[in-house]
Coordinates of C-alpha atoms in Angstrom, one line a residue:
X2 CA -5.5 18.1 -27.8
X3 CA -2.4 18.2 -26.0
X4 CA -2.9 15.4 -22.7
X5 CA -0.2 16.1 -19.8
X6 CA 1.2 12.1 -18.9
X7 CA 2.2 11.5 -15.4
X8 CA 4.0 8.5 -14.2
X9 CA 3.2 6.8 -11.2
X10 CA 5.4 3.3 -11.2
X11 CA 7.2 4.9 -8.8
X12 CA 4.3 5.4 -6.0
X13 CA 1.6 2.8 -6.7
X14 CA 3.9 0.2 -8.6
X15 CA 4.8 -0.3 -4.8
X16 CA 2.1 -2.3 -4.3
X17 CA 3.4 -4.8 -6.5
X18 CA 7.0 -4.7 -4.9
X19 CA 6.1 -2.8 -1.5
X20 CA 8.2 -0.1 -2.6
X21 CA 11.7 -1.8 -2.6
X22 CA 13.0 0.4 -5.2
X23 CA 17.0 0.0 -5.6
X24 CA 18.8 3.6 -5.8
X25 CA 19.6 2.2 -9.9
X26 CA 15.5 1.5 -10.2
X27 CA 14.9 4.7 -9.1
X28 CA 17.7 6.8 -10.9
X29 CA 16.8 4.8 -14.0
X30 CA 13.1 5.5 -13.8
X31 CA 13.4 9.0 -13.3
X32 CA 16.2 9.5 -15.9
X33 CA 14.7 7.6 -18.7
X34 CA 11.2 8.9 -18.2
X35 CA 12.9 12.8 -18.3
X36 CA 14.0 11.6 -22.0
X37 CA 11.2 10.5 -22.7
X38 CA 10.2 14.0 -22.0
X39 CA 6.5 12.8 -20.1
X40 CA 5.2 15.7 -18.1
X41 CA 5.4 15.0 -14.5
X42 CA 6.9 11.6 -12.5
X43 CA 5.1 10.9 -9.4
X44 CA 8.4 9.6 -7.0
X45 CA 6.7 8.2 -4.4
X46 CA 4.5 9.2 -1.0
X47 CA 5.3 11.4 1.7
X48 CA 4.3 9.9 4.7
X49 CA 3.0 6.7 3.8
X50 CA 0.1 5.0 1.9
X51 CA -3.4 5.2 3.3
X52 CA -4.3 1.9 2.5
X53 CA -1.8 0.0 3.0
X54 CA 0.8 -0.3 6.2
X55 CA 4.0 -2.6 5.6
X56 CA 6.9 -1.9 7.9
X57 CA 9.0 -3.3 5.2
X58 CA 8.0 -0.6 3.2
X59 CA 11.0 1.1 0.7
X60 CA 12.1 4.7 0.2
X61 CA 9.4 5.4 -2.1
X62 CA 6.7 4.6 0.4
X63 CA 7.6 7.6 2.6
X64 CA 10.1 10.1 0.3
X65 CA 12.0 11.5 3.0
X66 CA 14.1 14.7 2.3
X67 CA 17.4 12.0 2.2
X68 CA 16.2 9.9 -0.8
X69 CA 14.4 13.5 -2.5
X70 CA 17.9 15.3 -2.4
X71 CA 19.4 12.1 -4.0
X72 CA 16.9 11.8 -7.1
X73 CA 18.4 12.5 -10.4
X74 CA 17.9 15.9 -12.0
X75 CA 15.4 16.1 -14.6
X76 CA 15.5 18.7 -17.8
X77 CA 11.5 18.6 -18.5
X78 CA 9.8 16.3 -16.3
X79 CA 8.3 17.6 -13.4
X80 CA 8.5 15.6 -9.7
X81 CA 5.4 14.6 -7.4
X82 CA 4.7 13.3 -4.3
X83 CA 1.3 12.0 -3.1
X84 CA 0.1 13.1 0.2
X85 CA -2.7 11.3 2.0
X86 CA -4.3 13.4 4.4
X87 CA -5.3 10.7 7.1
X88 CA -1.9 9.2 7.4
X89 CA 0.7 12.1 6.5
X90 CA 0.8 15.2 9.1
X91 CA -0.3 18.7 7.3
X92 CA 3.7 19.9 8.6
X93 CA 5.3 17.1 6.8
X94 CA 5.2 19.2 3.2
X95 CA 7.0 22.0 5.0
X96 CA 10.2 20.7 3.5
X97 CA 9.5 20.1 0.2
X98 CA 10.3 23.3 -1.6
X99 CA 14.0 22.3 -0.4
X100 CA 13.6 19.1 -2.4
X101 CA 13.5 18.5 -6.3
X102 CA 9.4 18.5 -6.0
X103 CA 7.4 20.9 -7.4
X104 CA 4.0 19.3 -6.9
X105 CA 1.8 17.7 -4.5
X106 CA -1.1 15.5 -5.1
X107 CA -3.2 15.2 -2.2
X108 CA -5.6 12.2 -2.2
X109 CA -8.7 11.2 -0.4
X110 CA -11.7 9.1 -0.6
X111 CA -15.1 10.6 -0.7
X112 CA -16.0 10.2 2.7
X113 CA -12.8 12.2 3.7
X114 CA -13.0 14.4 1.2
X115 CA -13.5 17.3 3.6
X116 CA -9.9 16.9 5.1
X117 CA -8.2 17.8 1.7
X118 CA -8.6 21.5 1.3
X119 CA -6.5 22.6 4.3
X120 CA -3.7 20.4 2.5
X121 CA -3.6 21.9 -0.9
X122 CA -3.7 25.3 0.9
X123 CA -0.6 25.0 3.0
X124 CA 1.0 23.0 -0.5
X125 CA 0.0 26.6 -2.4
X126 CA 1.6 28.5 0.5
X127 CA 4.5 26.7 0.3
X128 CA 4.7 27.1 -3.4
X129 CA 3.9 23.7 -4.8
X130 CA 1.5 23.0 -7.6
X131 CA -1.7 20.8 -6.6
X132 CA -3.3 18.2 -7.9
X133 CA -6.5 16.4 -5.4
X134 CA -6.8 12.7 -5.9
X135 CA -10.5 11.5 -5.5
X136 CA -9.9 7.6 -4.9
X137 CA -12.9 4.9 -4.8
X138 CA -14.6 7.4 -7.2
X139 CA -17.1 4.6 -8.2
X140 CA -18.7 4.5 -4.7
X141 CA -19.8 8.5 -5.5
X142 CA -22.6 8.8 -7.3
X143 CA -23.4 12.2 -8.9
X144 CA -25.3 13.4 -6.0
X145 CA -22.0 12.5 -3.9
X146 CA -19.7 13.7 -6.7
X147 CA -21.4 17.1 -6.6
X148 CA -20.5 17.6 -3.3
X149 CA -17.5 16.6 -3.3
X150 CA -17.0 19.6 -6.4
X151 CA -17.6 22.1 -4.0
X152 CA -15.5 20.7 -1.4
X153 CA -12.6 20.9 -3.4
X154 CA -14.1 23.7 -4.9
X155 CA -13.3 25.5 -1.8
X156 CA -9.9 25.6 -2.3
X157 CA -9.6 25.2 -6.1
X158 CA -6.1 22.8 -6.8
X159 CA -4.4 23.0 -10.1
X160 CA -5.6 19.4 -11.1
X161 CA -8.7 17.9 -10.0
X162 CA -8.1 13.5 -10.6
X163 CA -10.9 10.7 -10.6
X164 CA -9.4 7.2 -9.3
X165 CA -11.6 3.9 -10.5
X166 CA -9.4 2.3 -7.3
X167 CA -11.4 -0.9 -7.7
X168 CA -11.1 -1.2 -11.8
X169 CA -14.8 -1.2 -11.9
X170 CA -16.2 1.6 -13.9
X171 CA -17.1 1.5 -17.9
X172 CA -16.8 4.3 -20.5
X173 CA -19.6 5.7 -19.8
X174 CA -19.8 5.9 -15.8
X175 CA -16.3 7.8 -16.3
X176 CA -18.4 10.1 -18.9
X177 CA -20.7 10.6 -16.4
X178 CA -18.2 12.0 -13.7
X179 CA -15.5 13.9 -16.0
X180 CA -18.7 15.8 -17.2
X181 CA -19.8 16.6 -14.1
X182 CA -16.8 17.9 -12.2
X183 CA -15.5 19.5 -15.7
X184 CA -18.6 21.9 -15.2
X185 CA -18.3 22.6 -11.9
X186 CA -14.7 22.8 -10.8
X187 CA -12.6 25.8 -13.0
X188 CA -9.4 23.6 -13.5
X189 CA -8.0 20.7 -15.4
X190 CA -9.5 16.9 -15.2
X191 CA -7.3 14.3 -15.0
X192 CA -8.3 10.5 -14.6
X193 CA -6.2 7.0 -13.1
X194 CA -7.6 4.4 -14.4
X195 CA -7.1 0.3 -13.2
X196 CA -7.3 -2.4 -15.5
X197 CA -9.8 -5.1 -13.9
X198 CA -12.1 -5.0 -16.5
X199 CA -9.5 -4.3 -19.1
X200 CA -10.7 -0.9 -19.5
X201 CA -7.9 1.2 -18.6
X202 CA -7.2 2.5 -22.0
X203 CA -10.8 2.8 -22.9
X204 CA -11.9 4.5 -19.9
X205 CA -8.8 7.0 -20.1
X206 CA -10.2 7.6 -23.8
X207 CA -13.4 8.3 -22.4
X208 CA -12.3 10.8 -19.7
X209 CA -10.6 12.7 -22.4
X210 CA -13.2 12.6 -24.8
X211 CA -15.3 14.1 -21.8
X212 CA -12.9 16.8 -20.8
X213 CA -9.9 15.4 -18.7
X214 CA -6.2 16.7 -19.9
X215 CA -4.1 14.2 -17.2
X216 CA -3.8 10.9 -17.4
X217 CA -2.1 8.4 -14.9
X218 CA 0.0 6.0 -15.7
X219 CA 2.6 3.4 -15.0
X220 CA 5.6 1.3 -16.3
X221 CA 4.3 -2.4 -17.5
X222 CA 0.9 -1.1 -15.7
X223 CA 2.7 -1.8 -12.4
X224 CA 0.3 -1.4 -9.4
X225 CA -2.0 -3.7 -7.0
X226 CA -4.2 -6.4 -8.8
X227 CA -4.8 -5.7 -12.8
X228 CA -2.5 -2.5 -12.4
X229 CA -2.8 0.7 -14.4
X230 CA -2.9 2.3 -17.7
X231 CA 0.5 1.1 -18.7
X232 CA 2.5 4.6 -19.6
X233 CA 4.0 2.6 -22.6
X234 CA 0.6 2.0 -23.8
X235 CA -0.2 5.5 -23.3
X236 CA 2.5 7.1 -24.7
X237 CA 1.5 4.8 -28.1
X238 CA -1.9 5.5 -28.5
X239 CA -1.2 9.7 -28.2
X240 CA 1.4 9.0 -30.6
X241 CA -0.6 7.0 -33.1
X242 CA -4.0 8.5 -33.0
X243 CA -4.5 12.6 -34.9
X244 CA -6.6 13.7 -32.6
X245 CA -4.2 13.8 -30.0
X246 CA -0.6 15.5 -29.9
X247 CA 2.2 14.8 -27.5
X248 CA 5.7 15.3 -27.2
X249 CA 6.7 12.0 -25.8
X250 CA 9.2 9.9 -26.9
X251 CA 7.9 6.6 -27.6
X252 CA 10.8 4.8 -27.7
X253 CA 12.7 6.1 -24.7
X254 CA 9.0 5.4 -23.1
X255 CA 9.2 1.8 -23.9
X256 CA 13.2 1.6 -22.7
X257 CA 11.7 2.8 -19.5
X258 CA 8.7 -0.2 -19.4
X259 CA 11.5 -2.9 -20.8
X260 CA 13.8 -1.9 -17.6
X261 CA 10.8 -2.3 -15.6
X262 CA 9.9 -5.5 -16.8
X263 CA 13.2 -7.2 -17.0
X264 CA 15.0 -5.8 -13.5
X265 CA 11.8 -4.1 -11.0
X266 CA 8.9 -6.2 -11.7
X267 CA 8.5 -9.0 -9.1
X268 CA 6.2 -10.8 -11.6
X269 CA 4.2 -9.8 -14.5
X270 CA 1.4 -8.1 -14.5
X271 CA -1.4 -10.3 -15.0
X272 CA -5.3 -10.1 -15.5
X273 CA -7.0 -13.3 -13.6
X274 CA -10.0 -13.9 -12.1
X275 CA -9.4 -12.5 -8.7
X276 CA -8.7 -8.8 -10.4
X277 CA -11.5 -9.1 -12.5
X278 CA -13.7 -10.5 -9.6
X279 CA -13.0 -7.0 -7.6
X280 CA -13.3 -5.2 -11.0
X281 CA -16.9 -6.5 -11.4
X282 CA -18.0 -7.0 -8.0
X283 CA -16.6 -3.2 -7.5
X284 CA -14.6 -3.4 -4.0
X285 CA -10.9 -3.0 -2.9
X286 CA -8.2 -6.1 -4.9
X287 CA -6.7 -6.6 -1.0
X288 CA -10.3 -8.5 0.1
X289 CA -10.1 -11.1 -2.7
X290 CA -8.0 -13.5 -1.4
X291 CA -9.6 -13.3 2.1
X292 CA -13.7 -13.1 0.8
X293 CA -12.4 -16.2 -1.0
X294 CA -11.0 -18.5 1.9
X295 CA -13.8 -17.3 4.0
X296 CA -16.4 -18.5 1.1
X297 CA -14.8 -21.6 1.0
X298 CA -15.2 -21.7 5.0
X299 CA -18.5 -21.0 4.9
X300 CA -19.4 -23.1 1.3
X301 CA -20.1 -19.7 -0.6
X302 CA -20.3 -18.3 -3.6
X303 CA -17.3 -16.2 -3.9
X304 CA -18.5 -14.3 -6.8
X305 CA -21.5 -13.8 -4.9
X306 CA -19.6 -12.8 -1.7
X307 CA -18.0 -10.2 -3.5
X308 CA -21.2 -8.9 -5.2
X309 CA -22.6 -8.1 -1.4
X310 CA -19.6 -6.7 -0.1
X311 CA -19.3 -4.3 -3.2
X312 CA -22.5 -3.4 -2.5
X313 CA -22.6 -2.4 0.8
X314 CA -19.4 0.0 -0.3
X315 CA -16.9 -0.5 2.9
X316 CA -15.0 2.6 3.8
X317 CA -11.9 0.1 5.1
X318 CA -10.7 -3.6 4.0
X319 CA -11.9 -5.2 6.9
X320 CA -11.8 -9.3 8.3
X321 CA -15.3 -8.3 9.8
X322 CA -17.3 -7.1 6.6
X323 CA -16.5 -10.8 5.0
X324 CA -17.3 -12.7 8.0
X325 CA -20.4 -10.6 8.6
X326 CA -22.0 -11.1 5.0
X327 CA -21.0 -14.7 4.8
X328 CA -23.0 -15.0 8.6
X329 CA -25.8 -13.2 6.5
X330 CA -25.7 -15.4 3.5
X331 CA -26.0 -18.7 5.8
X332 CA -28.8 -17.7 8.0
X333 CA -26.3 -17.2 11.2
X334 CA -26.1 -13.6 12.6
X335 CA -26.9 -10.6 11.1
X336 CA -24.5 -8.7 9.4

């Protein structure tokens, strides 16, 4: 088995930096990873993340046709942008078959998921390659998931992705969903996988051992709260274990991840309690630091704050959903 490795620092490492990318971060990035010779290099968004606004935000927060025509040329690696449907206009891919990228990976949560064929159509008229990004896939169950298959279904894109967003699922919920959507949708699997539960490698193992071909990663696992499968990582386990091949330089991967390390990331990555609090209580990283001031306000439990907020699956990170469970959990109003 031959997995396809895409690169991601770019796009979601902005979380960690809020895309401030220096033209020598980016050109070094992209240059490296193209030696490296990994598949595809996700550059950045068009139009913006969908969950979350900075007006501070860098380049690679919004890839306009300016900082596209200035990325470096690349000899094997392909170029991506991520397109999210409720904040980026369907006309803002027109001009991306003037640009270096060739695909477009269109992402949406399972409640928006209806949104996302009309975007990989006009990315196919336009003649870009596909891939649909299912986020917060552990708030689908099968029932959902099954829908959601013949949503995208609809209008079938070259890769079909499962995001664990909130770093909650184990090996075998990922099982569970590869399985399904590798029987019902006629196109490669590909998996993203956070680290909360320090799972990312396992569950990425699982995915493939299930039927996915992609697999997400980033530089130093540089994203929001526990970060990513760390392409570094990646690159070593395809390289050491038989039953996988790849054509990836190790090496050049890890010049890539020391760059990273030593001249883009803010901090290092880091596994505490508040990651592996949203990990296990299964909601977005960006309401831990809120649900916990607000449990201290109310003399809460946050462990037990995050539990009900997990469970009641919110669609947005909102000030309203802690204050309304904590209400709950002290007899005041209902939530």
């Amino acid at each position: 088995m031959k997995p396809v490795l895409l690169d991601c620092t770019l796009r979601d490492g902005g979380n960690q930096n809020d895309w401030q990318f220096t033209p020598t971060d980016v050109q070094t990035i992209v240059s490296t990873l193209d030696v490296a010779r990994v598949d595809v290099i996700e550059v950045g968004y068009r139009g913006g993340s969908g969950s979350r606004n900075s007006a501070t935000a860098g380049p690679t927060a919004r890839c306009t046709p300016e900082f596209l025509a200035a990325l470096p040329p690349t000899s094997h690696a392909e170029l991506a942008v991520m397109v999210v449907p409720t904040v980026c206009p369907l006309d803002a891919m027109d001009d991306l078959p003037d640009s270096p990228v060739s695909m477009v990976r269109v992402a949406a949560y399972p409640w928006n998921i209806d949104g996302v064929p009309a975007y990989v159509r006009r990315a196919r008229e336009l003649g870009l390659r596909t891939t649909v990004n299912l986020m917060a896939v552990s708030y689908a169950d099968l029932a959902e998931l099954s829908g959601v298959a013949a949503t995208v279904g609809s209008e079938l894109p070259d890769v079909m992705y499962v995001a664990d967003s909130f770093g909650s699922l184990t090996p075998d919920g990922v099982r569970q969903r590869i399985e399904l959507l590798a029987g019902r949708l006629d196109c490669p699997i590909g998996i993203h996988a956070h680290n909360n539960l320090g799972l990312a490698a396992a569950n990425a193992l699982a995915a493939m051992d299930s039927g996915a071909t992609w697999l997400d990663a980033s530089l130093c696992a540089m994203a929001r709260g526990a970060g990513n499968l760390a392409t570094e990582q990646a690159a070593a386990f395809l390289t050491a274990w038989p039953a996988y091949e790849t054509h990836t330089d190790l090496p050049a991967v890890c010049d890539a991840a020391e760059y990273v390390a030593e001249q883009v990331l803010p901090r290092p990555m880091t596994v505490r309690r508040a990651e592996i609090a949203a990990g296990i209580n299964d909601h977005h990283f960006y309401y831990q630091d809120r649900l916990e001031k607000a449990a201290a306000r109310f003399g809460l439990d946050p462990w037990d704050v995050g539990s009900l907020i997990g469970a009641r699956r919110p669609r947005k990170v909102l000030d309203d959903v802690i204050e309304n469970v904590c209400r709950k959990m002290t007899g005041g109003l209902p939530a």
